[in-house]
Short mmCIF file of C-alpha atoms (C1' of nucleotides) in Angstrom, two decimals:
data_model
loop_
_atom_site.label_atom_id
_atom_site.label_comp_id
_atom_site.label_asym_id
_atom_site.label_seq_id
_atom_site.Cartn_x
_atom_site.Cartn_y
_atom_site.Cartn_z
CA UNK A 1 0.00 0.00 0.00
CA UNK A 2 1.05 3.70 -0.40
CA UNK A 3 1.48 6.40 2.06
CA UNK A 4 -1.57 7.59 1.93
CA UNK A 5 -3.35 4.01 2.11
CA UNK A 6 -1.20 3.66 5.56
CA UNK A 7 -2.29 7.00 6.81
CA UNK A 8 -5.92 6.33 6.36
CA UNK A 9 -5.94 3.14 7.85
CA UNK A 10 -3.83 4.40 10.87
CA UNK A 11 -6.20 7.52 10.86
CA UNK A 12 -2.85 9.85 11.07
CA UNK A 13 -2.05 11.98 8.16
CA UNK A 14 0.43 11.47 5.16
CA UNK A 15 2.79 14.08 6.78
CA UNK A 16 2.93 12.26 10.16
CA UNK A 17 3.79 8.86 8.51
CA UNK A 18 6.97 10.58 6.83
CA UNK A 19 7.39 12.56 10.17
CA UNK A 20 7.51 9.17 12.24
CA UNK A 21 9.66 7.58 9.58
CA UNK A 22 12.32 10.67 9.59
CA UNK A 23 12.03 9.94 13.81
CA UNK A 24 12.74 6.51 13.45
CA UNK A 25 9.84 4.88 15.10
CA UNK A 26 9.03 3.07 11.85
CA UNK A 27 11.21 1.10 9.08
CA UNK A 28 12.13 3.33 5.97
CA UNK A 29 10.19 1.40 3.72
CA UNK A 30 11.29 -0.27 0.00
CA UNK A 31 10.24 2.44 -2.72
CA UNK A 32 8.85 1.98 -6.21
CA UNK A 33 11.17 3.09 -9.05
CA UNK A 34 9.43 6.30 -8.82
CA UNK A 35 10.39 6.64 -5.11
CA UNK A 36 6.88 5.99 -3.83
CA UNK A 37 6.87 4.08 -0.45
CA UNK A 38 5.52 0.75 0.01
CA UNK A 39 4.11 -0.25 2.80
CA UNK A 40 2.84 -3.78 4.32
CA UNK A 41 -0.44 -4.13 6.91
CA UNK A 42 2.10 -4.09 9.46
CA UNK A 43 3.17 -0.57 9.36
CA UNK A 44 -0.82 0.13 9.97
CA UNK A 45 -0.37 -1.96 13.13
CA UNK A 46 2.58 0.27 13.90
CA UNK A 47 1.40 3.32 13.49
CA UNK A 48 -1.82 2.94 15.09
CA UNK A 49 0.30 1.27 18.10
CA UNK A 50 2.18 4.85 18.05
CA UNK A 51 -1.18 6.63 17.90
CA UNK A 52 -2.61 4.74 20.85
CA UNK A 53 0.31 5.06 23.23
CA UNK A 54 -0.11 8.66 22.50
CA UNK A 55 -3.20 8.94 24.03
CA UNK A 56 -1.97 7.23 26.88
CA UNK A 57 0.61 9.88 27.57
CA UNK A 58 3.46 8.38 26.39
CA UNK A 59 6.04 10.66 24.34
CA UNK A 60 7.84 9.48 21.25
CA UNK A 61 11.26 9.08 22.42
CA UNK A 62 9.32 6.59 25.33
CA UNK A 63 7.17 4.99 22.19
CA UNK A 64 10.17 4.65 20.26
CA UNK A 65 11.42 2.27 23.33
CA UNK A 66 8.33 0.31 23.54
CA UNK A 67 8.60 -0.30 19.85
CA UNK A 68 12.47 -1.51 20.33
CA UNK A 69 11.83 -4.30 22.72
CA UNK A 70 11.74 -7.01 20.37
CA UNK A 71 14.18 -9.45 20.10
CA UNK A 72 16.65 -8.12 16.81
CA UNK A 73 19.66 -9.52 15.90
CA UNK A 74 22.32 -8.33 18.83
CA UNK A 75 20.04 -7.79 21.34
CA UNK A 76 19.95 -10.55 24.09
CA UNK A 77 17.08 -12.00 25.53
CA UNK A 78 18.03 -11.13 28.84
CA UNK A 79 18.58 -7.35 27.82
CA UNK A 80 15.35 -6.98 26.51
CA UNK A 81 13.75 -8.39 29.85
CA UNK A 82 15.26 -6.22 31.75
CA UNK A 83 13.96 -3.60 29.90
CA UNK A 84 10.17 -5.02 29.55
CA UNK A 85 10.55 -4.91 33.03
CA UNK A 86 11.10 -1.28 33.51
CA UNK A 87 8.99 -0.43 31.44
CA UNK A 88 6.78 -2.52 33.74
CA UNK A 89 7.45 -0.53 36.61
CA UNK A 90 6.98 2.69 34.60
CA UNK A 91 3.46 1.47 33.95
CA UNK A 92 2.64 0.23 37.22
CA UNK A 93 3.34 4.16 38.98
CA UNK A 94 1.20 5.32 36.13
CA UNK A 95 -1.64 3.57 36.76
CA UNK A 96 -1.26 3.77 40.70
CA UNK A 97 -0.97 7.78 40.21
CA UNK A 98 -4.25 7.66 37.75
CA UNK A 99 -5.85 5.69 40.42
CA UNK A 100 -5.21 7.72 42.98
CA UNK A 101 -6.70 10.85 40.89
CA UNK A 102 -9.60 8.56 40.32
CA UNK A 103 -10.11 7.94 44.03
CA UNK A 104 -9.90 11.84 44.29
CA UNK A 105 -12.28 12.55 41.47
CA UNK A 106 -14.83 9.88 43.24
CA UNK A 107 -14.74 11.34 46.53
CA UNK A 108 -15.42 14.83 44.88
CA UNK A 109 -18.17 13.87 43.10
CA UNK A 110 -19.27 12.08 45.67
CA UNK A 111 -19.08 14.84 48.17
CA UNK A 112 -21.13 16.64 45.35
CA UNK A 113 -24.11 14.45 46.16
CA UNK A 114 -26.28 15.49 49.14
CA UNK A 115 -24.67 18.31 50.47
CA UNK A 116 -24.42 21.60 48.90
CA UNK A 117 -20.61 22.54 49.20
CA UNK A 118 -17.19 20.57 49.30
CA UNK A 119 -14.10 21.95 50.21
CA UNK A 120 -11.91 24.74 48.72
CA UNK A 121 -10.04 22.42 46.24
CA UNK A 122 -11.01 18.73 47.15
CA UNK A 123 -8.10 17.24 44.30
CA UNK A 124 -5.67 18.65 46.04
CA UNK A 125 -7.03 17.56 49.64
CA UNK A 126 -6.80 14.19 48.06
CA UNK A 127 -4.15 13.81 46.25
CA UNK A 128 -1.53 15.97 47.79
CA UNK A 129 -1.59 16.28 51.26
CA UNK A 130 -0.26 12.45 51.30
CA UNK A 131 2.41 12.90 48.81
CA UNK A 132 5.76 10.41 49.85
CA UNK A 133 9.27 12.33 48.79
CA UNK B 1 7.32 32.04 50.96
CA UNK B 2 9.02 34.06 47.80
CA UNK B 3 8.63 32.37 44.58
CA UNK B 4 12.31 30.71 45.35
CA UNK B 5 11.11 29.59 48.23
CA UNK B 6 8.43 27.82 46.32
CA UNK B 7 9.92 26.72 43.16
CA UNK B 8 12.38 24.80 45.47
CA UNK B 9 9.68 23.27 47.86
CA UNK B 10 7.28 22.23 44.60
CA UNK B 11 10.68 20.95 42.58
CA UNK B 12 10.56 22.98 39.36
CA UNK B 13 12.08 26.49 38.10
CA UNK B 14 11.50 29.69 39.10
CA UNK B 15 10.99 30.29 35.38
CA UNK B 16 8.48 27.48 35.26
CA UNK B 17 6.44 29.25 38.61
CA UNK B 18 5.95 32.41 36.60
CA UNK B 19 4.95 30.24 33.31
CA UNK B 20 2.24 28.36 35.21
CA UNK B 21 0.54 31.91 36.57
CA UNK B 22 0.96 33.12 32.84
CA UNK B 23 -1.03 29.73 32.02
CA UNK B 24 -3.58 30.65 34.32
CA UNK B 25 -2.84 27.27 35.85
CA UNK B 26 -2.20 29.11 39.39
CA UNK B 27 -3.59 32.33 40.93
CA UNK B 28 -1.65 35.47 40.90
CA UNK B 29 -0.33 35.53 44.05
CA UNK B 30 -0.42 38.86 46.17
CA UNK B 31 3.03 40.97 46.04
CA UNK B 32 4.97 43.02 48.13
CA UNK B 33 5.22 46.79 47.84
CA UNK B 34 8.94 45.84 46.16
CA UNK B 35 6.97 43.82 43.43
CA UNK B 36 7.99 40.36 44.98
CA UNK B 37 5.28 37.51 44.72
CA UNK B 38 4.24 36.43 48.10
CA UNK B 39 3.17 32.83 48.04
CA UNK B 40 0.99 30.53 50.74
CA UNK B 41 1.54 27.08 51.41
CA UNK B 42 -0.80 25.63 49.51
CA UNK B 43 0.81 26.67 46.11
CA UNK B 44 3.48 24.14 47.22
CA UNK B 45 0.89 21.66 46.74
CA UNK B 46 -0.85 23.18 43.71
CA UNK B 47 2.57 23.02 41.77
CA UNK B 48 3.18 19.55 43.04
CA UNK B 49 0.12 18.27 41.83
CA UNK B 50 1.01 20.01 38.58
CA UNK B 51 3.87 18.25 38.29
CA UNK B 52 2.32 15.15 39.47
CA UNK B 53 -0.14 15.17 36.69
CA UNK B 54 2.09 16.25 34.14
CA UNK B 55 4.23 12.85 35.05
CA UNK B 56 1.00 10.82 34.97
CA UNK B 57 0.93 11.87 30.98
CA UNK B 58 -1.48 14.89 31.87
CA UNK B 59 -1.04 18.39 29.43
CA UNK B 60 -1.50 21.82 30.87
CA UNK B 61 -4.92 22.44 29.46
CA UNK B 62 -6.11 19.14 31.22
CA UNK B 63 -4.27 19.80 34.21
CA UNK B 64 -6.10 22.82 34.46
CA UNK B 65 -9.17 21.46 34.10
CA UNK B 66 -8.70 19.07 36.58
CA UNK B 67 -7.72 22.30 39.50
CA UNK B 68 -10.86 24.20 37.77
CA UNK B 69 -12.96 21.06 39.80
CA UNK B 70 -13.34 23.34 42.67
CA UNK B 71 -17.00 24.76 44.00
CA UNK B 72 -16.33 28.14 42.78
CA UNK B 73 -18.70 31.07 43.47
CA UNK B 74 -20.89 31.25 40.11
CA UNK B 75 -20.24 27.29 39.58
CA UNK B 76 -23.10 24.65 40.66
CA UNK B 77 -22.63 21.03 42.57
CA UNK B 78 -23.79 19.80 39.75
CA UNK B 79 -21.60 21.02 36.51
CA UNK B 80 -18.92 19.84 38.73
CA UNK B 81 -20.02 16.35 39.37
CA UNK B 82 -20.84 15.89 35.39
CA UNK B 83 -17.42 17.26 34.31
CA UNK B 84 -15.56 15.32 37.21
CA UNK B 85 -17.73 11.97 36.22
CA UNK B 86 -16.41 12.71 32.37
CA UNK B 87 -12.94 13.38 34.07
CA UNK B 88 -13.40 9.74 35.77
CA UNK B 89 -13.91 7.71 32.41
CA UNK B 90 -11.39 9.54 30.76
CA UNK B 91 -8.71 8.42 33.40
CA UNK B 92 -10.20 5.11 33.41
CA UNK B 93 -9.70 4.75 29.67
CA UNK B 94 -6.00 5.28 30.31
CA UNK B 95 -6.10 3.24 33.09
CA UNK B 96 -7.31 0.27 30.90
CA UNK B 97 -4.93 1.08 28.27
CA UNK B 98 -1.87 0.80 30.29
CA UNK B 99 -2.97 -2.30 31.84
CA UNK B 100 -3.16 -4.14 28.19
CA UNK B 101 0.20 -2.56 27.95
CA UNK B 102 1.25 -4.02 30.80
CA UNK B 103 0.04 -7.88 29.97
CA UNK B 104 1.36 -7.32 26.83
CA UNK B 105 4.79 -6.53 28.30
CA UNK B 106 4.39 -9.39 30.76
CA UNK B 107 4.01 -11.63 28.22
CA UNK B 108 7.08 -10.34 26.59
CA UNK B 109 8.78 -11.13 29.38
CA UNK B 110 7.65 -14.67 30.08
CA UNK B 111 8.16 -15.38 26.53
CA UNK B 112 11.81 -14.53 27.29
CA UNK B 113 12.55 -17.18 29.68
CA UNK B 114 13.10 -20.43 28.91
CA UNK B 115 13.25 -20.30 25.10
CA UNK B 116 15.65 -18.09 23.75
CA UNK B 117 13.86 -16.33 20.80
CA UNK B 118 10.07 -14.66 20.59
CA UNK B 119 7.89 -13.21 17.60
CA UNK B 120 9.19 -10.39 15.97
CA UNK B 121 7.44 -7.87 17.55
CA UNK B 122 5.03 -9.00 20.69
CA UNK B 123 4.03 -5.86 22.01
CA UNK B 124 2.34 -5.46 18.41
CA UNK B 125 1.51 -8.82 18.29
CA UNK B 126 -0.37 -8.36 22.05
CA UNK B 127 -1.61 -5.09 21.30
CA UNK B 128 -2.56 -4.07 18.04
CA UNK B 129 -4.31 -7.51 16.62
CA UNK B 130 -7.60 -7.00 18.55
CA UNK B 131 -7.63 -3.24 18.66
CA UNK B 132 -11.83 -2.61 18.44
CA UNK B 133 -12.95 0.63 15.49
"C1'" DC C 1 26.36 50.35 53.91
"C1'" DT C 2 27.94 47.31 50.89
"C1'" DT C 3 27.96 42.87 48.66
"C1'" DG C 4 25.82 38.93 46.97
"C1'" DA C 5 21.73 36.43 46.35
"C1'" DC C 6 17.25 37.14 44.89
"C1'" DT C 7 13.35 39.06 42.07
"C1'" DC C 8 11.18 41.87 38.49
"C1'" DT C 9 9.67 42.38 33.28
"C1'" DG C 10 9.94 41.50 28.54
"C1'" DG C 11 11.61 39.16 24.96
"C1'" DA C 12 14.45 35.62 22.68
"C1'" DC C 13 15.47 30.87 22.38
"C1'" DT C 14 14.92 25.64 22.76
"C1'" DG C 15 12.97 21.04 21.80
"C1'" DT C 16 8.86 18.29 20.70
"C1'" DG C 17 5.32 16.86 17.67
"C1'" DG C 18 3.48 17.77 14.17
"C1'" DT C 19 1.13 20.64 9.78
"C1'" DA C 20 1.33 23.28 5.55
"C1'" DC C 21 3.36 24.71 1.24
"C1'" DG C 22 5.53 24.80 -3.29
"C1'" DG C 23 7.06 22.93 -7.40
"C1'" DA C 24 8.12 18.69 -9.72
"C1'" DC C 25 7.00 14.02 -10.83
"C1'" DT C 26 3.79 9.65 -11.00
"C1'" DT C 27 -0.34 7.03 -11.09
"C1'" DT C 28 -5.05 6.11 -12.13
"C1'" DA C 29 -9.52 6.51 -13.91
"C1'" DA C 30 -12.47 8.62 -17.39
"C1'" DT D 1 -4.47 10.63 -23.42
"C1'" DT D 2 -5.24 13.84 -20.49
"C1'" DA D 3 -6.99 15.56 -16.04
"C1'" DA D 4 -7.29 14.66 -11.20
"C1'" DA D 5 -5.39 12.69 -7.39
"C1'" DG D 6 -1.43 11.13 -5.20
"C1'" DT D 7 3.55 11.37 -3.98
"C1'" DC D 8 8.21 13.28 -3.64
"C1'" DC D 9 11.54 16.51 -1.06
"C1'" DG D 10 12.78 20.49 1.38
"C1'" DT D 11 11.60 24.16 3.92
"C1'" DA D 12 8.76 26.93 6.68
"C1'" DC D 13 5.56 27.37 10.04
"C1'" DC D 14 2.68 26.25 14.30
"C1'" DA D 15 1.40 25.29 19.32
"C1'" DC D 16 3.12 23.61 23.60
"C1'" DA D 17 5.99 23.69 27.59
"C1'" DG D 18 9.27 25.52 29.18
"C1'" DT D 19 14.26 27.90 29.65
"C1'" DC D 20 17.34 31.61 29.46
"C1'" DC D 21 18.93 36.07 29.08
"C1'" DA D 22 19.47 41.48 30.04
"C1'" DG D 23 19.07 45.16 32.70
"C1'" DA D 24 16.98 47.16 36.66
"C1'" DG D 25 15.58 46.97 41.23
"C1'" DT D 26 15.31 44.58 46.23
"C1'" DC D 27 16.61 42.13 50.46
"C1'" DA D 28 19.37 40.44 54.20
"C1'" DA D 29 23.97 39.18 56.33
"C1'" DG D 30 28.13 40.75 57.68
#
DNA sequence: CTTGACTCTGGACTGTGGTACGGACTTTAA
DNA sequence: TTAAAGTCCGTACCACAGTCCAGAGTCAAG
């Protein structure tokens, strides 16, 4: 498929594909003789993986990490563990935090039901007063 | 406090301080005669969450949101709870999403012990197969 | 009362993640 | 076979989230 096949069926525009390619989080593809890129269903995968971790709050350069563990030629096994596993961790405070906020959010709408006022800034109260250094 | 005072209690920049109140994202604090912002305690923890959120994958204009979920004067019990409730599925949304991040990554680390290759690309492979439209 | 650390404003600069544009070339569908 | 749609590359531009000056004024310790 072309670039513009890929984009639509990783809802991201033509731009962004050639942006993500020039940032390395996908393969430089083959070209046609005229220089048109050629894609396979995988890039789609790709790119929509890239467009969903977005919206999860990754960045890039963190994408870009995700993407990498996979087991290539001079990577060991054991290197790429180690690094699943961070990433693990990474994930873990993320969703903690979020859940935390969620708690926060509950309680405030909570506190919303039945009585007429809550205090001055109840996500804070929360979420902040407990905070570990 | 001074703003000093505060960027080094919240961890960030003085720089950063004076962005935020540009942003709108805390209050303009009340000065003395010399022109020097005057800060409360409390802005320690407004910053912190700030930071806190921003960690979590949160931008500013969310963030803001999120410390706009206050009972201000002019602002009913009820607009809050509806945009806190939206707030709530939006964080469990992310919530869900890291956790099929996180199987996927488990399984890319199980799949690395004991046999000493996997697929060429299992967080794809976990992920992006049964993504729903 | 001076010296050094701090703060003020305004504007310039940085890095990230795209988006748009222009002019040339290619493909496809009528 | 030609017109429309698509693609190429390079460059410029944009918003976001800071970061870093310069030059002037302020505060507190010695």
């Amino acid at each position: 498929m072309t670039i513009g096949d890929l984009a639509r069926a990783a809802e991201v525009g033509v731009e962004t594909v050639r942006f993500y390619e020039r940032q390395g989080l996908i393969e430089k593809p083959p070209r046609l003789e005229s220089g048109y890129r050629i894609y396979s269903a995988e890039a789609v995968d790709r790119v929509r993986f890239i467009r969903r971790a977005k919206k999860l709050g990754f960045v890039l350069k963190e994408i870009k990490e995700l993407l990498a563990l996979r087991l290539a030629p001079g990577t060991t096994c054991d290197r790429i563990k180690k690094r699943a596993e961070s990433k693990i961790e990474d994930i873990d405070f993320r969703i903690r935090g979020l859940q935390d906020m969620k708690v926060a959010l509950e309680a405030l709408t909570d506190a919303c039901v039945g009585r007429g006022s809550v205090g001055d800034c109840p996500i804070l109260d929360a979420l902040e007063k407990r905070e570990s250094p």
